[in-house]
Amino acid sequence: MKYTEFYQNSIQNPESFWAEQAQSVEWFAPPTNIISQNQDGYPQWYSDGLINVGYLALDKHIQDGYGEQIAFIYDSPVTQTIKKYTFNEVKSEVARLAGGLLSLGLEKGDTAVIYMPMIPQAAFAMLACARIGVTHSVVFGGFAPHELAIRIEDCQPKVIITASSGIEIDRLIAYKPLVDEAIELAEHKPQNVVILNRKLGAKIPFKKYDVDYDALVYGSEEAACVPVASTHPLYVLYTSGTTGKPKGIVRDHGGYAVALQYSMKYIYGAKPGEVFWAASDVGWVVGHSFIVYGPLIHRNTSVIFEGKPIKTPDASTFWRLIAEHQVSIMFTAPTAIRAIKKEDPNGDFIKQYDLSCLRTQFLAGERCDVATLEWYQQHIPVTAVDHWWQTESGWPMISIMKGIEDAVVKPGSAGKAVAGYDIRIFDENGQELPAGEEGYVVIALPLPPGTLMGLWNDQPRFESGYLHKFPGYYFSGDGGYKDAEGYLYITGRVDDVINVAGHRLSTAEMEEIVAQHESVAECAVIGINDELKGQVPFALVVTKSGVQKEHFQLEQEIVQLVRQQIGAVASMRNVIVVQRLPKTRSGKILRKLLRSIMDRVGFQVPSTIDDEAIIGEIQDAYTHYTAVKNQIK
């Protein structure tokens, strides 16, 4: 079946389309009510079905005779550890942990917070909660106590599951003191903290609520899977909000299971039994969907990677892992590829490994600039597919659907609308725009299965943030446009569009151009305040290793490049060279922080930043730059 026919069927006949897809997973009680509305009038899927995601991820495959297939490959260059777990082994560990949680008083409908590094036990904890109908909320390991406390307060967990420490390249981060401080800060107090002692030397201050992970697991009986309603909350995952208070995205069991099975088959083109690697973290939505639940439901071997694309030990890590574990499909963020490109611009490390096993490379998490895509294609002879989705969607919304047809990849585009998503481009008044015109990216309701059910205990915020701006449509918060062939281009968050003397300009578009310069490894373009024009663009660039070009020569070349491709209206006149850019731990550039630094306004250091020291570096570089500029004037 071709994409166009497949897509049109999903949009014109959503109920029959998703009824058919629901047959691809095993139900305890198959749904007869395919689409309905919840008490708030919001669409929901498979409301009368009974299912359990944990059963689909483990028990079903064992019953089908695949118990000795490898479920997880744990590859940890930071601890020099590689360990493989079969489905049988994972199920045993998960079922006993689930039994241990039941012995602590947890039951279906309760919540638990998981605060762990990238280790197998993080996935085991998620699966154990799913198994007994406990709603889990994974918090990125290493988050500051204040941020953890906010999440504890919001989702009211009975138990927190954590580890003694995480490792940031070569630095040990003790988790237990952070957890204890968060509990002190939160009004809600969990009954227990289950702690895995990794025995790496981190201090573990003992509290009366502590329970040893290993003792709990090995002293417990295996718990059976509990059938739950399709709409039963599988997890709450917090994502940053414009108000400063995180938004708790709620995901269900049934719709999510169907969507993940569908994604693995039709979007990623994975075949059961293959090795699938999403180089992310379980603290983010990619980790939930495509490290833990998606690959296991589809019976793929999933890689749990505890390391970085560089410095663990060097820029060869990704290629070593692909070759050694025979990865067929990989998924990472463009920032990881840019980091590798900076350290190894000529691809010398790549040449050391046989990557013939790799069939497709997927990129997401941020917009992929053309220069990065071209570098990848030059050095690795497989298709690199950029695609777009959000924590809210839980699975891809825009992509080339590799399991349907091998469509052309257009650099700069995230692909076409995934079947099931009716994506439109609207103007401010809710009128659909023609091809080539930039506007708001919206999706017609109902969203397909597996997307957000709402926000945890905050229906008003859910409606105001996503549903009110364009009634009948989900507002993504991103801007973009569609070309004549239906390819979609995401230009970034709508607040990344700047107004220069009355002209709305995309900083994302400028970044694409700056990234084309031969000396630039990575860049960010932000809008800073200007008395005359309101805002003007400001570029921060990280140069490739070995570049000796004088700063102001590079600046003039970049300014001219932008002027040539956008015109003088862009008013790009300022370029600063920095050693690195401030990012979240998941690799997203903190543009709001950069704007605050450049505009010299007060700001709070985000808890998501990967290294606070970079703030001072940027401030010093900007102060020096402005001083030199003023001297020239």
Coordinates of C-alpha atoms in Angstrom, one line a residue, residues 95-483:
A95 CA 7.6 -9.4 38.2
R96 CA 9.6 -9.7 41.5
L97 CA 10.0 -6.0 41.7
A98 CA 6.3 -5.6 41.1
G99 CA 5.7 -8.1 43.9
G100 CA 7.9 -6.0 46.2
L101 CA 6.0 -2.9 45.4
L102 CA 2.7 -4.6 46.3
S103 CA 4.3 -5.7 49.6
L104 CA 5.0 -2.0 50.3
G105 CA 1.3 -1.3 49.9
L106 CA 1.1 0.0 46.3
E107 CA -2.0 -1.0 44.4
K108 CA -3.7 -0.3 41.1
G109 CA -4.3 3.5 40.8
D110 CA -1.4 4.6 43.0
T111 CA 1.5 6.6 41.7
A112 CA 5.3 6.1 41.9
V113 CA 8.2 8.4 41.0
I114 CA 11.2 6.8 39.3
Y115 CA 14.4 8.9 39.6
M116 CA 17.3 6.9 38.1
P117 CA 20.2 7.0 35.7
M118 CA 20.3 5.1 32.4
I119 CA 20.5 1.6 33.8
P120 CA 18.4 -1.4 33.2
Q121 CA 16.7 -1.1 36.6
A122 CA 15.1 2.2 35.4
A123 CA 13.3 0.2 32.7
F124 CA 12.5 -2.6 35.1
A125 CA 10.9 -0.1 37.5
M126 CA 8.7 1.3 34.7
L127 CA 7.6 -2.1 33.6
A128 CA 7.0 -3.2 37.2
C129 CA 4.6 -0.3 37.8
A130 CA 2.8 -0.9 34.5
R131 CA 2.4 -4.6 35.4
I132 CA 0.4 -3.9 38.6
G133 CA -1.5 -0.8 37.3
V134 CA 0.6 1.8 39.2
T135 CA 1.0 5.0 37.3
H136 CA 4.7 5.9 37.1
S137 CA 6.3 9.3 36.7
V138 CA 9.9 9.2 35.6
V139 CA 12.0 12.2 36.6
F140 CA 15.3 12.7 34.8
G141 CA 18.0 11.5 37.0
G142 CA 20.1 14.3 38.4
F143 CA 17.3 16.9 38.3
A144 CA 17.7 19.4 41.2
P145 CA 15.8 18.7 44.4
H146 CA 13.4 21.7 43.8
E147 CA 12.3 20.3 40.5
L148 CA 11.9 16.8 41.9
A149 CA 9.9 18.2 44.8
I150 CA 7.5 20.0 42.4
R151 CA 6.8 16.7 40.7
I152 CA 6.5 14.8 44.0
E153 CA 4.0 17.4 45.1
D154 CA 2.0 17.2 41.9
C155 CA 1.7 13.4 41.4
Q156 CA 1.7 12.4 45.1
P157 CA 3.7 9.1 44.8
K158 CA 3.5 6.4 47.5
V159 CA 7.0 5.3 46.6
I160 CA 10.1 6.8 45.0
I161 CA 12.5 4.4 43.2
T162 CA 16.0 5.6 42.8
A163 CA 19.7 4.6 42.6
S164 CA 22.7 5.6 44.7
S165 CA 24.3 7.6 41.8
G166 CA 24.5 8.5 38.2
I167 CA 27.6 9.3 36.2
E168 CA 28.1 12.4 34.0
I169 CA 31.0 11.4 31.8
D170 CA 33.6 11.0 34.6
R171 CA 31.7 12.7 37.5
L172 CA 29.7 10.8 40.1
I173 CA 26.4 12.3 41.0
A174 CA 25.0 11.1 44.3
Y175 CA 21.2 10.8 43.9
K176 CA 20.1 9.9 47.5
P177 CA 20.9 13.3 49.0
L178 CA 19.0 14.9 46.2
V179 CA 16.0 12.7 46.9
D180 CA 16.1 13.3 50.6
E181 CA 16.2 17.1 50.1
A182 CA 13.3 16.9 47.6
I183 CA 11.2 15.0 50.2
E184 CA 12.1 17.7 52.8
L185 CA 10.9 20.4 50.4
A186 CA 7.7 18.7 49.3
E187 CA 4.6 18.8 51.5
H188 CA 3.6 15.3 50.3
K189 CA 5.7 12.6 51.8
P190 CA 6.1 9.2 50.1
Q191 CA 5.9 6.2 52.3
N192 CA 9.1 4.6 51.0
V193 CA 12.2 5.2 49.0
V194 CA 13.5 2.1 47.2
I195 CA 17.2 2.6 46.5
L196 CA 19.5 0.5 44.2
N197 CA 23.1 0.6 45.6
R198 CA 25.3 0.7 42.5
K199 CA 28.4 0.4 44.7
L200 CA 30.3 3.1 42.9
G201 CA 31.3 5.1 46.0
A202 CA 28.5 7.5 46.4
K203 CA 27.3 8.3 49.9
I204 CA 23.8 6.9 50.8
P205 CA 22.5 8.7 53.9
F206 CA 20.1 6.3 55.5
K207 CA 16.5 7.4 56.3
K208 CA 13.8 5.4 58.0
Y209 CA 11.7 5.3 54.8
D210 CA 14.5 3.6 52.8
V211 CA 14.2 0.1 51.3
D212 CA 17.0 -1.7 49.6
Y213 CA 16.2 -2.5 46.0
D214 CA 18.0 -5.8 45.8
A215 CA 16.5 -7.0 49.1
L216 CA 13.0 -6.1 47.9
V217 CA 13.4 -7.8 44.6
Y218 CA 15.0 -11.0 45.7
G219 CA 12.8 -11.3 48.8
S220 CA 9.5 -11.0 46.8
E221 CA 7.3 -13.4 44.8
E222 CA 6.6 -12.7 41.2
A223 CA 3.4 -10.6 40.7
A224 CA 1.0 -11.3 37.8
C225 CA -0.1 -8.7 35.3
V226 CA -3.2 -6.8 36.3
P227 CA -5.7 -6.2 33.5
V228 CA -6.5 -2.5 33.4
A229 CA -8.9 -0.3 31.4
S230 CA -7.5 1.0 28.2
T231 CA -7.8 4.5 29.5
H232 CA -6.0 3.7 32.8
P233 CA -3.0 6.1 33.2
L234 CA 0.2 4.3 32.4
Y235 CA 2.4 7.3 33.2
V236 CA 2.7 11.0 33.9
L237 CA 5.6 12.7 32.2
Y238 CA 6.4 16.3 33.1
T239 CA 7.4 18.8 30.4
S240 CA 8.4 22.4 30.8
G241 CA 5.6 25.0 30.6
T242 CA 5.6 28.7 29.9
T243 CA 4.4 29.5 33.4
G244 CA 7.4 27.8 35.0
K245 CA 5.2 25.0 36.5
P246 CA 5.8 21.7 34.7
K247 CA 2.9 20.1 32.8
G248 CA 2.1 16.5 33.7
I249 CA 1.4 14.8 30.4
V250 CA -0.9 11.8 31.0
R251 CA -0.7 8.7 28.8
D252 CA -3.0 5.6 28.7
H253 CA -2.3 1.9 28.3
G254 CA -4.4 0.9 25.4
G255 CA -4.1 3.7 22.9
Y256 CA -0.4 4.0 23.6
A257 CA 0.2 0.3 23.0
V258 CA -1.5 0.4 19.7
A259 CA 0.3 3.6 18.7
L260 CA 3.8 2.2 19.6
Q261 CA 3.2 -1.1 17.7
Y262 CA 2.0 1.0 14.7
S263 CA 5.0 3.3 15.0
M264 CA 7.6 0.5 15.1
K265 CA 6.1 -1.2 12.1
Y266 CA 5.0 1.6 9.8
I267 CA 7.2 4.6 10.8
Y268 CA 10.5 3.0 11.7
G269 CA 10.1 0.0 9.5
A270 CA 11.4 -2.3 12.2
K271 CA 11.2 -6.1 12.0
P272 CA 10.6 -8.1 15.1
G273 CA 13.9 -9.4 16.5
E274 CA 16.0 -6.6 15.1
V275 CA 18.1 -4.4 17.4
F276 CA 16.7 -0.9 17.8
W277 CA 18.6 1.9 19.5
A278 CA 17.2 5.2 20.7
A279 CA 20.1 7.1 22.1
S280 CA 18.1 9.1 24.6
D281 CA 17.2 8.8 28.3
V282 CA 14.2 7.2 30.0
G283 CA 13.6 10.6 31.7
W284 CA 12.3 11.9 28.3
V285 CA 9.4 10.8 26.1
V286 CA 11.8 9.2 23.6
G287 CA 13.0 6.9 26.3
H288 CA 9.5 5.9 27.4
S289 CA 8.3 5.3 23.9
F290 CA 11.3 3.9 22.0
I291 CA 13.8 2.6 24.6
V292 CA 11.3 0.8 26.8
Y293 CA 7.8 0.3 25.6
G294 CA 7.8 0.5 21.8
P295 CA 10.7 -1.9 21.0
L296 CA 9.6 -4.5 23.6
I297 CA 6.0 -4.5 22.5
H298 CA 7.2 -5.0 18.9
R299 CA 9.6 -7.7 20.1
N300 CA 12.8 -5.8 19.2
T301 CA 16.0 -5.8 21.2
S302 CA 16.5 -2.3 22.7
V303 CA 19.8 -0.7 23.7
I304 CA 20.1 1.1 27.1
F305 CA 23.1 3.4 26.7
E306 CA 24.8 5.0 29.7
G307 CA 27.2 7.4 28.1
K308 CA 27.6 10.4 25.7
P309 CA 28.3 10.7 22.0
I310 CA 31.7 12.1 22.8
K311 CA 34.1 11.8 25.7
T312 CA 33.0 8.3 26.7
P313 CA 35.7 7.9 25.6
D314 CA 35.6 9.8 22.3
A315 CA 33.6 10.5 19.2
S316 CA 33.8 6.8 18.1
T317 CA 31.3 5.6 20.7
F318 CA 28.1 5.6 18.6
W319 CA 29.8 3.8 15.7
R320 CA 31.4 1.2 18.0
L321 CA 28.1 0.4 19.6
I322 CA 26.2 0.1 16.3
A323 CA 28.8 -2.3 14.9
E324 CA 29.3 -4.3 18.1
H325 CA 25.5 -4.8 18.8
Q326 CA 24.4 -5.0 15.1
V327 CA 22.0 -2.1 15.4
S328 CA 19.5 -2.0 12.5
I329 CA 17.7 1.3 13.3
M330 CA 19.0 4.1 15.3
F331 CA 17.4 7.3 16.7
T332 CA 19.2 10.2 18.2
A333 CA 19.1 14.0 18.4
P334 CA 20.8 16.2 15.8
T335 CA 22.8 17.8 18.6
A336 CA 24.6 14.4 19.1
I337 CA 25.6 14.3 15.5
R338 CA 26.8 17.9 15.6
A339 CA 28.9 17.0 18.7
I340 CA 30.5 14.1 16.8
K341 CA 31.0 16.2 13.7
K342 CA 32.8 18.9 15.7
E343 CA 35.2 16.3 17.2
D344 CA 35.6 14.3 14.0
P345 CA 34.9 16.6 11.1
N346 CA 36.5 14.2 8.5
G347 CA 34.7 11.1 9.8
D348 CA 37.9 9.3 10.6
F349 CA 36.4 7.3 13.5
I350 CA 33.5 6.2 11.3
K351 CA 35.9 4.5 8.9
Q352 CA 37.1 2.2 11.7
Y353 CA 33.8 0.3 12.0
D354 CA 31.7 -1.9 9.8
L355 CA 28.3 -0.2 9.8
S356 CA 26.7 -2.4 7.2
C357 CA 24.1 -3.6 9.8
L358 CA 22.6 -0.1 10.0
R359 CA 19.6 0.4 7.8
T360 CA 18.1 3.7 8.9
Q361 CA 19.0 6.7 11.0
F362 CA 16.2 8.7 12.6
L363 CA 16.8 12.2 14.0
A364 CA 14.4 14.2 16.3
G365 CA 14.2 16.2 19.5
E366 CA 15.1 19.4 17.7
R367 CA 15.1 20.6 14.1
C368 CA 17.9 19.1 12.1
D369 CA 19.9 21.7 10.1
V370 CA 20.8 20.9 6.5
A371 CA 24.5 21.1 7.1
T372 CA 24.4 18.3 9.8
L373 CA 22.2 16.2 7.6
E374 CA 24.6 16.6 4.7
W375 CA 27.6 15.7 6.8
Y376 CA 25.9 12.6 8.0
Q377 CA 24.9 11.5 4.5
Q378 CA 28.5 12.2 3.3
H379 CA 30.1 9.8 5.9
I380 CA 27.4 7.2 6.5
P381 CA 25.7 5.6 3.5
V382 CA 22.3 5.1 5.0
T383 CA 19.1 7.2 4.9
A384 CA 18.9 9.8 7.7
V385 CA 15.3 10.7 8.4
D386 CA 14.5 13.8 10.4
H387 CA 11.1 13.6 12.1
W388 CA 9.0 15.6 14.4
W389 CA 6.9 14.9 17.5
Q390 CA 6.4 16.1 21.1
T391 CA 6.1 14.8 24.6
E392 CA 2.4 15.5 24.2
S393 CA 2.0 13.3 21.1
G394 CA 4.1 10.4 22.5
W395 CA 5.0 9.1 19.0
P396 CA 5.9 10.8 15.7
M397 CA 3.5 13.2 14.0
I398 CA 5.7 14.0 10.9
S399 CA 8.1 11.6 9.3
I400 CA 8.9 9.5 6.3
M401 CA 7.0 6.3 7.0
K402 CA 9.7 3.8 6.3
G403 CA 7.4 0.9 6.8
I404 CA 5.0 2.1 4.0
E405 CA 7.3 3.5 1.3
D406 CA 10.8 4.7 0.9
A407 CA 9.9 8.3 0.1
V408 CA 12.5 11.0 -0.8
V409 CA 14.0 12.8 2.2
K410 CA 14.0 16.6 1.7
P411 CA 16.7 18.4 3.7
G412 CA 15.1 20.8 6.1
S413 CA 11.8 19.0 6.2
A414 CA 10.7 16.6 8.9
G415 CA 8.7 14.7 6.2
K416 CA 5.0 14.3 5.6
A417 CA 2.1 14.0 8.1
V418 CA 2.1 10.5 9.7
A419 CA -1.0 8.6 8.9
G420 CA -3.5 9.4 11.6
Y421 CA -2.6 13.0 12.0
D422 CA -4.6 15.6 10.0
I423 CA -2.0 18.4 10.1
R424 CA -2.8 21.9 8.9
I425 CA -1.0 25.3 8.8
F426 CA -3.2 28.1 10.1
D427 CA -2.9 31.9 10.2
E428 CA -3.7 33.9 13.3
N429 CA -7.4 33.9 12.5
G430 CA -7.6 30.1 12.1
Q431 CA -7.7 30.2 8.3
E432 CA -5.7 27.5 6.5
L433 CA -2.7 28.8 4.6
P434 CA -1.7 27.7 1.1
A435 CA 1.5 25.8 0.4
G436 CA 4.7 27.8 1.1
E437 CA 3.2 30.2 3.6
E438 CA 4.3 30.0 7.2
G439 CA 1.9 29.8 10.1
Y440 CA 0.8 27.8 13.2
V441 CA 1.1 24.0 13.1
V442 CA -2.2 22.5 14.2
I443 CA -3.8 19.0 14.2
A444 CA -7.5 18.3 13.7
L445 CA -9.2 16.5 16.5
P446 CA -9.5 13.7 17.4
L447 CA -5.8 13.1 17.8
P448 CA -4.9 9.5 17.1
P449 CA -4.5 6.9 19.9
G450 CA -1.5 7.2 22.2
T451 CA -1.4 10.9 22.3
L452 CA -2.0 12.8 25.6
M453 CA -5.1 12.2 27.5
G454 CA -4.8 15.5 29.3
L455 CA -2.7 17.1 32.0
W456 CA -2.5 15.5 35.4
N457 CA -5.1 17.1 37.7
D458 CA -5.1 20.3 35.5
Q459 CA -7.9 20.2 32.9
P460 CA -8.2 24.0 32.7
R461 CA -4.5 24.4 31.7
F462 CA -4.9 21.5 29.2
E463 CA -7.8 23.2 27.5
S464 CA -6.3 26.7 27.6
G465 CA -2.9 25.6 26.4
Y466 CA -3.8 23.2 23.6
L467 CA -7.5 23.5 22.6
H468 CA -8.8 27.1 23.0
K469 CA -6.6 28.9 20.4
F470 CA -8.1 27.0 17.5
P471 CA -11.4 25.2 18.5
G472 CA -11.5 21.7 17.1
Y473 CA -7.8 21.6 16.7
Y474 CA -4.8 20.7 18.9
F475 CA -2.4 23.7 18.9
S476 CA 1.2 22.4 18.8
G477 CA 2.9 25.7 19.8
D478 CA 5.2 25.3 16.7
G479 CA 5.4 27.3 13.5
G480 CA 5.9 25.8 10.1
Y481 CA 4.8 25.5 6.5
K482 CA 3.9 22.8 4.0
D483 CA 5.2 22.6 0.4

